Structure formats: C-alpha cells, structure tokens
Coordinates of C-alpha atoms and ligand atoms in Angstrom, one line a residue:
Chain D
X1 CA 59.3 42.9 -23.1
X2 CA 56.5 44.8 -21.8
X3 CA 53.1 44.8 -23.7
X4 CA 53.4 48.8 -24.1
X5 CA 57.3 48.4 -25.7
X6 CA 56.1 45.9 -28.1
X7 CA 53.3 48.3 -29.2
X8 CA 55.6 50.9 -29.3
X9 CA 58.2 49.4 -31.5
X10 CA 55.3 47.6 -33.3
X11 CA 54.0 51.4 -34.2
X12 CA 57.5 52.1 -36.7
X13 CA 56.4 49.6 -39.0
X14 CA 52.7 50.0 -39.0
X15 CA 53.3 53.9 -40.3
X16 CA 55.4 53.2 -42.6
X17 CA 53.4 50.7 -44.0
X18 CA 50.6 52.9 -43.8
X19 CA 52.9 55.5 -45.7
X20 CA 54.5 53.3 -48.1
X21 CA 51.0 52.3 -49.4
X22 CA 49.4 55.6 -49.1
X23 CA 52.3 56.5 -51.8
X24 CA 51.4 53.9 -54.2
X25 CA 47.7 54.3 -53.7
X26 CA 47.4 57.9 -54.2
X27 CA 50.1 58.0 -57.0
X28 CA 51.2 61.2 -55.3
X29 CA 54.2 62.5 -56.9
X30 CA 57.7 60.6 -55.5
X31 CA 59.2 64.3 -55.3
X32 CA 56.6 65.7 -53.0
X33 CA 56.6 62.8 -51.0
X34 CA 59.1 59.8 -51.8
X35 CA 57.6 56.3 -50.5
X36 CA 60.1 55.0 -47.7
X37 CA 61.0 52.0 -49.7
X38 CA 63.1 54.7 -51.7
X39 CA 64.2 56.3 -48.9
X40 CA 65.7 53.4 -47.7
X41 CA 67.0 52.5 -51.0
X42 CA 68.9 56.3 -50.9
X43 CA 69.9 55.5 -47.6
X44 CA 71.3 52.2 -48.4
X45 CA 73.2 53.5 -51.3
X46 CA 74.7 56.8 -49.7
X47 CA 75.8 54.6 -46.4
X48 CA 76.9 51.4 -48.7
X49 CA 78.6 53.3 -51.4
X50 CA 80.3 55.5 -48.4
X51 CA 79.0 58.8 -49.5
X52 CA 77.3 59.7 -46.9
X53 CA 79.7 58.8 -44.0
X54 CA 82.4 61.6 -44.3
X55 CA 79.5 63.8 -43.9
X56 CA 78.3 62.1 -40.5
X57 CA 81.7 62.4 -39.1
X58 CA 81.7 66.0 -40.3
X59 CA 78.3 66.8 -38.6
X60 CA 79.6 64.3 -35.2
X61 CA 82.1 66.3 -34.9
X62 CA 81.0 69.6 -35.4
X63 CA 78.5 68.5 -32.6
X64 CA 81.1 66.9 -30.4
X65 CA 83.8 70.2 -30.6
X66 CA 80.8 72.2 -30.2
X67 CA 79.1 70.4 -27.4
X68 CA 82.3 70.4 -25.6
X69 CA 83.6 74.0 -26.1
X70 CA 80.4 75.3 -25.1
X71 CA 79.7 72.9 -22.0
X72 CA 83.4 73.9 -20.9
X73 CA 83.1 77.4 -20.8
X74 CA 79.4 77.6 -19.9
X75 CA 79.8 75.5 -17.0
X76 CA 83.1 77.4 -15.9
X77 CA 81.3 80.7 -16.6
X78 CA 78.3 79.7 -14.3
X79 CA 81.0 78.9 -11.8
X80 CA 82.4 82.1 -11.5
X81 CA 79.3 84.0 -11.6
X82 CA 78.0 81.6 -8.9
X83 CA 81.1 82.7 -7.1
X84 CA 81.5 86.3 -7.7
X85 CA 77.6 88.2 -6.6
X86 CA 79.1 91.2 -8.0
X87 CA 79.8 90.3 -11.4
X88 CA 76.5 88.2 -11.7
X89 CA 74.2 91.4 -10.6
X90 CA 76.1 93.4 -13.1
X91 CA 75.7 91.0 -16.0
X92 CA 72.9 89.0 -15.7
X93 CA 70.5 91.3 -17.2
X94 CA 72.6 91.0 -20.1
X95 CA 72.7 87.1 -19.8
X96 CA 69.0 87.4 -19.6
X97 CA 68.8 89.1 -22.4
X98 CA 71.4 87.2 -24.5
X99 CA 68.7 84.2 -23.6
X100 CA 66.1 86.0 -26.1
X101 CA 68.9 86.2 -28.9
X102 CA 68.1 83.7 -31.3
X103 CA 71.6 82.3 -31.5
X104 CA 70.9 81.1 -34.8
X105 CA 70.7 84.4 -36.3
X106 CA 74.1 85.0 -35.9
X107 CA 75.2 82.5 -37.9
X108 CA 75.6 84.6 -40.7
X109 CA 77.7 87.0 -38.8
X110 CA 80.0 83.9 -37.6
X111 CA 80.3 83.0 -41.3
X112 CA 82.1 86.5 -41.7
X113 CA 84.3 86.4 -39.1
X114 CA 85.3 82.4 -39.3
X115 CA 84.4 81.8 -43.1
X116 CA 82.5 79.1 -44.0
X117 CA 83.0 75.3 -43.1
X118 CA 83.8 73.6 -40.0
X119 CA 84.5 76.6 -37.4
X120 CA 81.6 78.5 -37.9
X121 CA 79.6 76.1 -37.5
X122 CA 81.3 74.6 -34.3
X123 CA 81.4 78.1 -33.0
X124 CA 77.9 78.5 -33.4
X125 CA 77.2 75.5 -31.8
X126 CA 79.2 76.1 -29.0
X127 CA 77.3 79.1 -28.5
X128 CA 74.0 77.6 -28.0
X129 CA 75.4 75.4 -25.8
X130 CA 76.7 77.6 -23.6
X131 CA 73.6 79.0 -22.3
X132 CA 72.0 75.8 -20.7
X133 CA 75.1 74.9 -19.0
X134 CA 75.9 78.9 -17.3
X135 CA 71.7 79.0 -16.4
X136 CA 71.7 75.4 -14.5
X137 CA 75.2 75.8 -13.1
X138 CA 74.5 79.0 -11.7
X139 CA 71.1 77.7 -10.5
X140 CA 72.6 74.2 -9.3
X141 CA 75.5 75.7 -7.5
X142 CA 72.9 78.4 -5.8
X143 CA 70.9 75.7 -4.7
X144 CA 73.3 74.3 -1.8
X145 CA 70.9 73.9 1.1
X146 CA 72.1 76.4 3.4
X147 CA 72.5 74.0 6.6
X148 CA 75.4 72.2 4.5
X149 CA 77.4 75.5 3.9
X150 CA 76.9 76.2 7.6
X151 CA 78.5 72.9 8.2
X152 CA 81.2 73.9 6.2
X153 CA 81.8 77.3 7.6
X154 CA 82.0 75.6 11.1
X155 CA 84.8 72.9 9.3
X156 CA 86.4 75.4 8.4
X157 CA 86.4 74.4 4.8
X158 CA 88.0 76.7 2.4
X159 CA 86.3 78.8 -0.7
X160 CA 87.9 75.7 -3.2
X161 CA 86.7 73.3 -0.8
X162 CA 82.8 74.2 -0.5
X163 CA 82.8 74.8 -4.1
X164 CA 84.5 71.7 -5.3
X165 CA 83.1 69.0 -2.0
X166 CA 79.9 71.1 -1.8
X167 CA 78.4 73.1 -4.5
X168 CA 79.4 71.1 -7.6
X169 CA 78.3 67.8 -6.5
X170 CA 75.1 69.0 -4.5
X171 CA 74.5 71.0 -7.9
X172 CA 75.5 68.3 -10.3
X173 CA 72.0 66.3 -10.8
X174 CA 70.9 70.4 -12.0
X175 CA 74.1 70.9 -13.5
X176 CA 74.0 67.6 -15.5
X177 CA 70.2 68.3 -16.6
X178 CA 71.7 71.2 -18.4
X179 CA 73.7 69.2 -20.3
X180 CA 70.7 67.3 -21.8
X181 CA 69.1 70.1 -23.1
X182 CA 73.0 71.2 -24.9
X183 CA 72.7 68.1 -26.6
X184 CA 69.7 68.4 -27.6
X185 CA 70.6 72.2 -28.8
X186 CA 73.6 70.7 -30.3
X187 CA 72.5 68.8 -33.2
X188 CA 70.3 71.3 -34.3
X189 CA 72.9 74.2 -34.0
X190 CA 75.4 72.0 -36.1
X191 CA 72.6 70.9 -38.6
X192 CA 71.5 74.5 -39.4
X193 CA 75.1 75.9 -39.2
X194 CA 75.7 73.6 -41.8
X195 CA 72.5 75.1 -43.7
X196 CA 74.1 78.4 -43.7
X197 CA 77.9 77.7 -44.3
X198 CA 78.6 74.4 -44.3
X199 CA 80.0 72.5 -47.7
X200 CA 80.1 69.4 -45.6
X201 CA 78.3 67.2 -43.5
X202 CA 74.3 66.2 -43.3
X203 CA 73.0 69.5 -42.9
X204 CA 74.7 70.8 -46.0
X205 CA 73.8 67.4 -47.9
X206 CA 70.4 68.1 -47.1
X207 CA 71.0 71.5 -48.9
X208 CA 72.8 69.9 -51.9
X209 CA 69.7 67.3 -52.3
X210 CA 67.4 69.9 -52.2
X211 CA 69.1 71.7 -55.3
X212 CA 68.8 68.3 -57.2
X213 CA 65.3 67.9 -55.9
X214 CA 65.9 64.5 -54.4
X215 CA 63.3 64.2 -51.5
X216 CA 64.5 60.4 -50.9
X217 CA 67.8 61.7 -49.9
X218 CA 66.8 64.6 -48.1
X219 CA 64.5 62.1 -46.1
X220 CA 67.1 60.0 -45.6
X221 CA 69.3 62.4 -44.2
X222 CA 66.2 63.2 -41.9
X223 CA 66.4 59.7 -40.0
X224 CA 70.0 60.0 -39.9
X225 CA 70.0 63.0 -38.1
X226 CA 67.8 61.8 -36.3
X227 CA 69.5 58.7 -35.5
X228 CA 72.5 60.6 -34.3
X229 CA 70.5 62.6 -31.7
X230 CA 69.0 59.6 -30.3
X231 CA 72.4 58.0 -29.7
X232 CA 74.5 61.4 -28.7
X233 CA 71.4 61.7 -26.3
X234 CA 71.0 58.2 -25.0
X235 CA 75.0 58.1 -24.3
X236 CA 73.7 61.4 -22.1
X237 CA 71.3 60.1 -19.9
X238 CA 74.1 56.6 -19.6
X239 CA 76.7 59.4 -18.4
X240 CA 74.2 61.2 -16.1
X241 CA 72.7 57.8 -15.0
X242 CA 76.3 56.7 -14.0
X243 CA 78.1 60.0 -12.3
X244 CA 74.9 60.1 -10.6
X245 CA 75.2 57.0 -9.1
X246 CA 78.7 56.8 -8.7
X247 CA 77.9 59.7 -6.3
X248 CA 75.5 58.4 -4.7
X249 CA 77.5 55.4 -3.8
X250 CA 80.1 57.5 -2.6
Chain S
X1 CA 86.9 83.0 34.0
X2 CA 85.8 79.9 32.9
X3 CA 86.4 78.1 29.5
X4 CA 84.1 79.7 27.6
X5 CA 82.7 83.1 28.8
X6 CA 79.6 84.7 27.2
X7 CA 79.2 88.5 28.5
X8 CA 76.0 90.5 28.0
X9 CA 76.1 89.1 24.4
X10 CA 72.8 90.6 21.9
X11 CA 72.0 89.2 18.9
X12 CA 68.9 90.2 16.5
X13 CA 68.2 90.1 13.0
X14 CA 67.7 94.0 11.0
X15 CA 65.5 96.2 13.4
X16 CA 63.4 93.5 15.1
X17 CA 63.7 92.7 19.0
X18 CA 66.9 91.0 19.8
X19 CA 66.7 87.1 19.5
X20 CA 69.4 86.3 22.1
X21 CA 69.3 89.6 24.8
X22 CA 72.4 90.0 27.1
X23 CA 73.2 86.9 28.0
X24 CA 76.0 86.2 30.5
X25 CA 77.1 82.8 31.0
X26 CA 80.1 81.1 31.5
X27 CA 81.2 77.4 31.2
X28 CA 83.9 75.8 33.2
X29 CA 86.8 73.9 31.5
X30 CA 85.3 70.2 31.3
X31 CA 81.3 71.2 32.5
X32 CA 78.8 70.0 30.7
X33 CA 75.8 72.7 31.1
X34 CA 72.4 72.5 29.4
X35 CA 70.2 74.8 27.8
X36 CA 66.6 73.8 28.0
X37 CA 63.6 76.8 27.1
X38 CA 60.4 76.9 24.7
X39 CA 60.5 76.4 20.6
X40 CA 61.7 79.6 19.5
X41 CA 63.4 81.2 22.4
X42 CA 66.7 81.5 20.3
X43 CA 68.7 78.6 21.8
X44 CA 69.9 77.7 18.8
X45 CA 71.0 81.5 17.4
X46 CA 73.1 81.6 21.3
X47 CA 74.8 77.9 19.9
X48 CA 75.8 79.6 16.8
X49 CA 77.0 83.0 18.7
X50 CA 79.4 80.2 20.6
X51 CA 80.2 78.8 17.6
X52 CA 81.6 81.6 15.9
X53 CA 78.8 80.9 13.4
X54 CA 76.8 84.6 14.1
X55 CA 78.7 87.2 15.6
X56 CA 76.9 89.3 18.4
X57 CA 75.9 92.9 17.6
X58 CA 76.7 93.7 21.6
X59 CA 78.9 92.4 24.3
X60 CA 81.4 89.4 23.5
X61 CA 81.6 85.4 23.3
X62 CA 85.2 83.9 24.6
X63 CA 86.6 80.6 24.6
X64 CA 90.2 79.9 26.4
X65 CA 90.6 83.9 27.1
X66 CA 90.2 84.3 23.1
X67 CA 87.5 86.3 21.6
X68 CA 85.7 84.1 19.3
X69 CA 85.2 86.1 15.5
X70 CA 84.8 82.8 13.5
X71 CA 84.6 79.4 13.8
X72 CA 87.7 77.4 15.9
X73 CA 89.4 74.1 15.0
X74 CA 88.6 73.0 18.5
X75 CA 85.1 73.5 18.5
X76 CA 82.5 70.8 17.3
X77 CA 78.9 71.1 16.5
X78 CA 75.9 69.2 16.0
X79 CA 73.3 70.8 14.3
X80 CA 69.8 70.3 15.3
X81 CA 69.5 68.2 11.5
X82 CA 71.8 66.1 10.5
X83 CA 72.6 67.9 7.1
X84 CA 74.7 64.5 6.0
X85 CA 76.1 64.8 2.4
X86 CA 74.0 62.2 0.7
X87 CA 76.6 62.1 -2.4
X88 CA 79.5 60.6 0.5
X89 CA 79.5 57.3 2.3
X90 CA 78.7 57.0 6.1
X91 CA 81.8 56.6 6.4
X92 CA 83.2 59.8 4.3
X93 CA 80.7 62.0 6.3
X94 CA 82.0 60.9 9.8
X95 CA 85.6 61.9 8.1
X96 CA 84.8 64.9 6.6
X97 CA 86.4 67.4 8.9
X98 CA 89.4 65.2 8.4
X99 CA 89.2 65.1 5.0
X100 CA 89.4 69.5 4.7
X101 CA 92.1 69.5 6.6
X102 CA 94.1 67.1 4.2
X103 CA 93.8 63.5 3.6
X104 CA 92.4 61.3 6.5
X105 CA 95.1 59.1 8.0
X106 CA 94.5 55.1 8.9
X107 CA 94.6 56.7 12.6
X108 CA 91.2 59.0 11.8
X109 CA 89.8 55.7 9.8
X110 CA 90.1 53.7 12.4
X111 CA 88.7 56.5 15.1
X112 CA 85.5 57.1 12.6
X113 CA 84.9 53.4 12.7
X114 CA 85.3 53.1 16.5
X115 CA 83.2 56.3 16.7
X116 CA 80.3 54.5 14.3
X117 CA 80.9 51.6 16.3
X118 CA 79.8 53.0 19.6
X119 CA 76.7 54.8 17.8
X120 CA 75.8 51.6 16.5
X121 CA 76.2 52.1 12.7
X122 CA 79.7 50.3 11.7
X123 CA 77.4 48.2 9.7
X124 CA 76.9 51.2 7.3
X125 CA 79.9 52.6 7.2
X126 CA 80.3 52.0 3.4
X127 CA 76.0 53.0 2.7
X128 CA 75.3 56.0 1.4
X129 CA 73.2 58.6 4.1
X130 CA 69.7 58.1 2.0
X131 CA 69.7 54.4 3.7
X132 CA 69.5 55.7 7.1
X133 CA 66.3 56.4 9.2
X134 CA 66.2 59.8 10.8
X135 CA 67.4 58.6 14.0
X136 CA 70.6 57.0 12.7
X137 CA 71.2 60.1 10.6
X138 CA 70.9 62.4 13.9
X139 CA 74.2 59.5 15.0
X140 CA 76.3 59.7 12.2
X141 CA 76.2 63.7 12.6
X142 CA 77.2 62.9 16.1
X143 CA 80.2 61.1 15.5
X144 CA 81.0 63.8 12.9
X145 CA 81.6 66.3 15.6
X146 CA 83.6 64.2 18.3
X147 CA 86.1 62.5 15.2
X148 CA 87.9 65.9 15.8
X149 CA 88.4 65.3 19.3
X150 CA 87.1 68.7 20.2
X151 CA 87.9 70.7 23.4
X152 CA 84.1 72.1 23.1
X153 CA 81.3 70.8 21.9
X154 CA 78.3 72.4 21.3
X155 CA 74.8 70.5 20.4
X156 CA 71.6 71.4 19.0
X157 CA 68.6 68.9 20.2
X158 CA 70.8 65.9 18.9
X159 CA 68.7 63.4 20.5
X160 CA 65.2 64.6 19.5
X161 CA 64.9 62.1 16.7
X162 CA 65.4 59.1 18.9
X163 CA 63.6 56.9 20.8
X164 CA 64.2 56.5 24.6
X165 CA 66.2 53.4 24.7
X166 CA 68.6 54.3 22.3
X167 CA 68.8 57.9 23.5
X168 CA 69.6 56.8 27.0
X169 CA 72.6 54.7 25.6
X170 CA 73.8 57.3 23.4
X171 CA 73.3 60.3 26.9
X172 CA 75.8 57.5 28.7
X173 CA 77.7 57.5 25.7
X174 CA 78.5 60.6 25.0
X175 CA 79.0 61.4 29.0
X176 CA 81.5 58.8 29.2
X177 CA 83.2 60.3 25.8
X178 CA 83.0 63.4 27.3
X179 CA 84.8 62.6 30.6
X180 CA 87.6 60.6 29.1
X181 CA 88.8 63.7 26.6
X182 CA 87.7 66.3 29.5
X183 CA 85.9 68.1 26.5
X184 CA 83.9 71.0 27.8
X185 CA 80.0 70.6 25.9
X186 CA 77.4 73.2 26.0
X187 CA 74.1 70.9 25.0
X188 CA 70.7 72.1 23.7
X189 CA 67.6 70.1 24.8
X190 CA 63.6 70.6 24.8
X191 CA 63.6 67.3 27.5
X192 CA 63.9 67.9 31.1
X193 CA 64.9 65.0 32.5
X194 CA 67.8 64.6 29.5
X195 CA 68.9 68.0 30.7
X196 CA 69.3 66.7 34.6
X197 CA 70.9 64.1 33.7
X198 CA 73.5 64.9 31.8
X199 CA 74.3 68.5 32.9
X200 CA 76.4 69.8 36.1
X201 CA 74.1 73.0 35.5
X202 CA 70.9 73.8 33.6
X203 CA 70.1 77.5 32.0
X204 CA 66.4 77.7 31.6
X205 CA 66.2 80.6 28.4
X206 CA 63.0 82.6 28.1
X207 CA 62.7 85.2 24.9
X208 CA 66.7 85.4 24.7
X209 CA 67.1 85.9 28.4
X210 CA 68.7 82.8 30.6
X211 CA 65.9 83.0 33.3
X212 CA 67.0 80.7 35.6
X213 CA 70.0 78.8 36.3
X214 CA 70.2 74.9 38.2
X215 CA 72.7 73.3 39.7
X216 CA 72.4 70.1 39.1
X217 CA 73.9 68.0 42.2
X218 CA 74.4 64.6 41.3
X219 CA 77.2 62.3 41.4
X220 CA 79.6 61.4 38.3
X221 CA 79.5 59.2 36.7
X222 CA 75.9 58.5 36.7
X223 CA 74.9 55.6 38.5
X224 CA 72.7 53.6 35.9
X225 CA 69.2 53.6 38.0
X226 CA 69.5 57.3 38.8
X227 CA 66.7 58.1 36.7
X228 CA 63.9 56.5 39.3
X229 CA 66.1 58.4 42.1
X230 CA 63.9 60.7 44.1
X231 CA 66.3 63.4 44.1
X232 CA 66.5 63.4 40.5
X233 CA 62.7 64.0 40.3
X234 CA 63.1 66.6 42.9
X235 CA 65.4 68.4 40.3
X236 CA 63.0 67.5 37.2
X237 CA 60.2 69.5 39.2
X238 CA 62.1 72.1 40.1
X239 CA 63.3 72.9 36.5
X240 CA 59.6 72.3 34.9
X241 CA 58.2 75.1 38.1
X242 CA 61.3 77.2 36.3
X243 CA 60.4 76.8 32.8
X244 CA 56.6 77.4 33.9
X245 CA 57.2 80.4 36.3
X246 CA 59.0 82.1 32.8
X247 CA 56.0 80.8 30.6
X248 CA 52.7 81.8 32.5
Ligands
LIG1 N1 67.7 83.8 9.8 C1 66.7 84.3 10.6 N2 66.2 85.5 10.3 C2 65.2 86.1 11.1 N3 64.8 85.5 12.2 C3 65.4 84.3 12.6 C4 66.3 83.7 11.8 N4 66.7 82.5 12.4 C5 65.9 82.5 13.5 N5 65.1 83.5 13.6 C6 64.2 83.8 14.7 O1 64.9 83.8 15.9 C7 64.1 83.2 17.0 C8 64.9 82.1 17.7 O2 65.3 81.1 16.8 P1 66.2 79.9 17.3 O3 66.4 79.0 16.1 O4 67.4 80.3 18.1 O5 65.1 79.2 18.3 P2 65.3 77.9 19.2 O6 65.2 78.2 20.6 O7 66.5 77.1 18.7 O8 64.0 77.1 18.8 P3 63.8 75.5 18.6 O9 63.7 74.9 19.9 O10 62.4 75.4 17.9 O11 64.9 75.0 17.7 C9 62.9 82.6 16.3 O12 61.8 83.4 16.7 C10 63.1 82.8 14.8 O13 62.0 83.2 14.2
LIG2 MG1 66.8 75.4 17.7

C-alpha cells in the first residue's frame, strides 16, 4: 500500500477519534450530536437485531428499479432523438428546460398519482435518471467522428448498422459516463422519495428517527446510505472499466 | 467510353468558387491513372465525386455505363486517414465490409489474413488499432478496401505515412494485386516519382481543373531497378515542369 492510501484510510479513525472525544469532553448534548461509539452501537443493533435490513432492500431496490427504468428509457430516448433531427429541434428546448426542473419537486405530485410507498418513489427516481442518460447519449452518439460515418456510407452500411457498429460503441465511453452521474442521482432520488412518501426503507427510517429524536440512528442510517452509494457506485466504474475494455480488445 | 467516365463534372460548397471545375476524365477498364496536384486543389473532393460519396452540382460521374448517385458494392476506398475502429480487432477492421453485408465466411477470414499478411501485419491481427504506429494503421485501411475484391479502387495519399522502403514494397504490392484481379484504381498522390511509377497516365490538377495529362510509357510489370532508369527521370521532370508551369 501506498504511503498516501495508508494516510487516507488512517484519516477514518483519527476523526472519529477526534469526534468521539470532542463528545465526551465538551459534554455536548448526545441528541444534538451523538458520539460515534453510539452510533455504532444503533447501527449494530438495527443490523444485528434485523431491523434495519428490510429497509436497505427497500431503498436497493427502489434504487435499482429506478436506476434501470430510467437508464432504459433515457438511453433509448437519446437514441431516437440522436436519430430523428426533426424531433430533437422540436423538443429540445423543452428537454432543456425540463433540465432546470427540480425533479424533486414533483415528488409530491407523484405521490398523488402513484400513492405513497414503493412506486412513487421508483418513478421519481427513474425520472432523475433519465436526464443524464438522454443528454450524454444524444451527445455520445453525435460525437461519431465524421470520417468513420463516411466509411460507412461508402460500405454501404445500413441506418441499424452505423447506429448499432458505429454510433453506440464510438459513443459508449460518453454514454457510460452518463450512467455514473444516474447513480449518483439515484440514491439521492430514492432517499428523498422516501422522505416524502415512503413508509419504508432508510430514507423513511431516517424520518421515523427523527420523530423519536434519535440522532444515533439517524446517523447511522447516514453511513449506511452512504455505504450503499459507495458500492452501487464502485460496481459502476467495475462495469464501465470492463465493457470498456472488452471493447477495446475487440 | 472507358470504365469510369467523368464529364464536365462541378463540384462547390454553398456559393463559393467550385472546388472541383469541369472535369473530364475517363479511366480505362484495368488502368491505373494518378492524380498528383498542390494541398488543397480538391483531389480528394473529385475521389469522393467517384465514389459516389458527393454528388456533382454539374455534368456526371459513370462507372461501367451507370451513373453513379451513391456509393457501389464494387468500389473500394482508402481514405487519406485510416479512420480504423479502435473498439474492433485488426482483424475485425480488415473484415468489416464483410461483416455489413452478413457474417464473414472462413473464405473472407482467410483472405483478410492473406491480405494482412502481404501488408506485413498478420502478427496483429488479434491487437486492437491503438497498438499500431501511423504507418501500419495507413496498411490495415489498405487491406480494408481490397478484402472486397473491388472492380475500382480509388485511394487518397495512402502511402503518405510511410517511409520509402516500405512504401516501395507496398507500390509493388498493390500493382501486382492490381494486375492479377484486373481492378481498375484511380490513386491520389502529392509524390512524383510514386505517381510515374505506378500509373499508365498521370492528371496534374490545378484549382479543380486537370491541367495537364502524362502518359506514362513504361513497361508492365515494373522491372525492379526502374526507379534509377533515365527514362523514368525524364518522366519525373516532365511532370514536376507540369505541376510548376500550373503553379507559377
Ligand atoms: N466540407 C467542406 N466545406 C467547405 N470547403 C471544403 C470542404 N471540404 C473541402 N473543402 C475545400 O475544398 C478544397 C479542396 O479540398 P480537397 O480536400 O479536395 O483538397 P486536396 O486536393 O485533397 O488537398 P490535400 O492534398 O491537402 O489532401 C479546399 O480548399 C478545402 O478548403
Ligand atoms: Mg486530400
């Protein structure tokens, strides 16, 4: 391990040391700020005991449905936009604009039309998601260096053909950068769906410890959300790391 | 009538001065003719109007009697860069005209290989296009165009990345390739002495007019020390005075 790892893992412990005894020192009040040695204690007893874990699966898979409706249709919607000039002149101002929505805001709305609990939120999700995937597909697939589709044009290669042989993969290292910044979008559209209109799941836990003013827990569902992101995220950059390179090789 | 017939054929961008001006050429079934003339001059926009590739605003491009309106089957091109898909193999690029017409065969396989073979890449057949130096890009894009066996070719400066040795290997090459399928090739060059050698006849272009027009009389095949032949020289000064008389 490099010097600058082993400072950098060596950090974790040295702030929450520096926390833990700032918390005892200071006798601030354990509400306000809870000391991470009860933190960890919540933690330990809402994973151990098995409380906690219907709600990660809830919240996984809010992100995951989510994630993948709104990748899906996003990336098939950037497609045909890509393909079609006409449709994309008349409604990108309107995708521009949609940008500037803050998705989130609709949640309410969603909650009347899907009532709360799991599809609401996984339709708001998928909504955020959408957006990153349509804007880098259509800018991946536009991207094609012009000398390739003249190759193709003199090949003879069909409209199917240049999209699927040339556009998607030239567009993919774009396309899949897209996707990083979904999931990204995608834990925080599930955990504040579940704010709104969720009765399940970390985001609504976090609501449910707040009403019985237990900082530890709501902390605790902190670096569990957390921890979720960093592995939903890190399973990302395997996938891009290995469609990229499968490519690559051919 | 020849094998391909260009007549009075204009092409220009929008309003500006036509980039390729009425130009009449025709190219025997089989020749090889050259195109030689400054950077700029549009040799490669007339390539493309043969190609199918543009279309001319005026007169007409034929190939076999037919009036060419888009790209043939028959018809193979080298573009002046490689433009190699860097996500395929070697390999998949010299079969890619195979591969959108439906799947590749063992036959084509083997033929890419050979083709490979004699540009002196088999041994990166299975290595992506990023491994290759310019030069060896410039040969995979070669054996792109002749895996389709094509009754024309057409190519853009496909030698100017190359040093000399290998490029006189490939010029032999690619004669001899030539003259076995009887393929017809209309070959763009900024090199003089490339241009004698390998053409029957040479069109000097100046500002999208052909200027001048050589005969090249040299026997076939080409005997290997023809380069240090007098009358070869005699041919190289007579095309540079050409290419000067249009410049000054
Ligand atoms: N897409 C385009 N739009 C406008 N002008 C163009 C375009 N492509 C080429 N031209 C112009 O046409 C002229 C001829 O270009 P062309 O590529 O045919 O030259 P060339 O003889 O092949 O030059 P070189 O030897 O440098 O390759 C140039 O002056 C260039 O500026
Ligand atoms: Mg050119």
């Amino acid at each position: 391990m490099t010097r600058g790892r082993l400072a950098s893992w060596l950090l974790l412990p040295a702030l929450l040391a520096a926390w833990e005894g700032y918390c005892r020192l200071s006798g601030i009040p354990a509400l306000v700020v809870p000391p991470p040695s009860a933190v960890a204690a919540a933690l330990w007893n809402g994973l151990a005991g098995g409380r906690l874990l219907p709600h990660i699966a809830m919240t996984a898979t809010e992100m995951a449905l989510g994630l993948a409706l709104g990748c899906v249709v996003g990336f098939l919607a950037g497609v045909v936009l890509a393909e079609a000039p006409g449709l994309r002149r008349l409604l990108y101002p309107y995708i521009i604009a949609s940008q500037v929505v803050p998705k989130l805001a609709l949640a309410p709305l969603f909650i009347i039309w899907f009532g709360f609990g799991m599809t609401s939120t996984v339709a708001i999700t998928a909504l955020i998601c959408f957006f990153p995937l349509l804007e880098n597909t259509l800018t991946g697939l536009e991207q094609t260096d012009p000398n390739k589709r003249e190759l193709f044009r003199m090949l003879r290669a069909t409209r199917l053909q240049t999209l699927l042989r040339l556009k998607i993969p030239s567009g993919l290292p774009v396309i899949l950068a897209g996707l990083r910044v979904a999931v990204v979008l995608a834990l925080v559209g599930a955990v504040v769906g579940e704010f709104i209109g969720g009765r399940q799941g970390l985001g609504a836990s976090i609501i449910a410890a707040q009403g019985m003013m237990d900082s530890a827990l709501m902390f605790a569902l902190f670096a569990l959300i957390t921890a979720l992101g960093m592995i939903v995220y890190q399973a990302t950059l395997r996938l891009e790391r290995w469609l990229l390179n499968r490519q690559s090789k051919g | 009538m020849g094998f391909v017939d260009i007549e009075r054929a204009r092409f220009g961008y929008g309003t500006e001065p036509a980039i390729v001006d009425g130009v009449d050429w025709t190219i025997g079934e089989g020749a090889f003719h050259c195109l030689v003339g400054r950077s700029g001059c549009g040799k490669t926009t007339l390539l493309k109007l043969a190609a199918g590739l543009l279309a001319p605003t005026a007169g007409a491009v034929r190939i076999g009697g037919a009036a060419v309106r888009a790209p043939r089957p028959d018809v193979g091109f080298v573009f002046q860069a490689p433009t190699l898909l860097e996500w395929r193999s070697v390999l998949d690029n010299v079969l890619l005209p195979m591969a959108l017409r439906g799947r590749p065969g063992p036959q084509d396989r083997a033929r890419a290989l050979e083709l490979l073979d004699l540009v002196g890449l088999s041994a990166y057949a299975d290595r992506g296009p990023r491994a290759l130096s310019g030069g060896q890009q410039s040969r995979v894009a070669i054996a792109r165009a002749l895996v389709t066996r094509p009754a024309l070719l057409l190519l853009d400066e496909p030698f100017a990345a190359l040093d000399a040795i290998t490029r006189e290997e490939l010029q032999d090459d690619l004669l001899r390739l030539c003259a076995r399928h009887g393929t017809t090739v209309l070959f763009v060059t900024h090199d003089i002495a490339e241009a004698i050698y390998l053409g029957d006849r040479v069109a000097v272009m100046a500002a999208g007019r052909l200027s001048h027009t050589l005969t090249v009389d040299l026997p076939r095949p080409r005997p290997p020390d023809l380069r240090y032949d007098p009358r070869f020289n005699d041919l190289c000064r007579a095309l540079r005075h050409a290419m000067d008389g249009e410049g000054a």
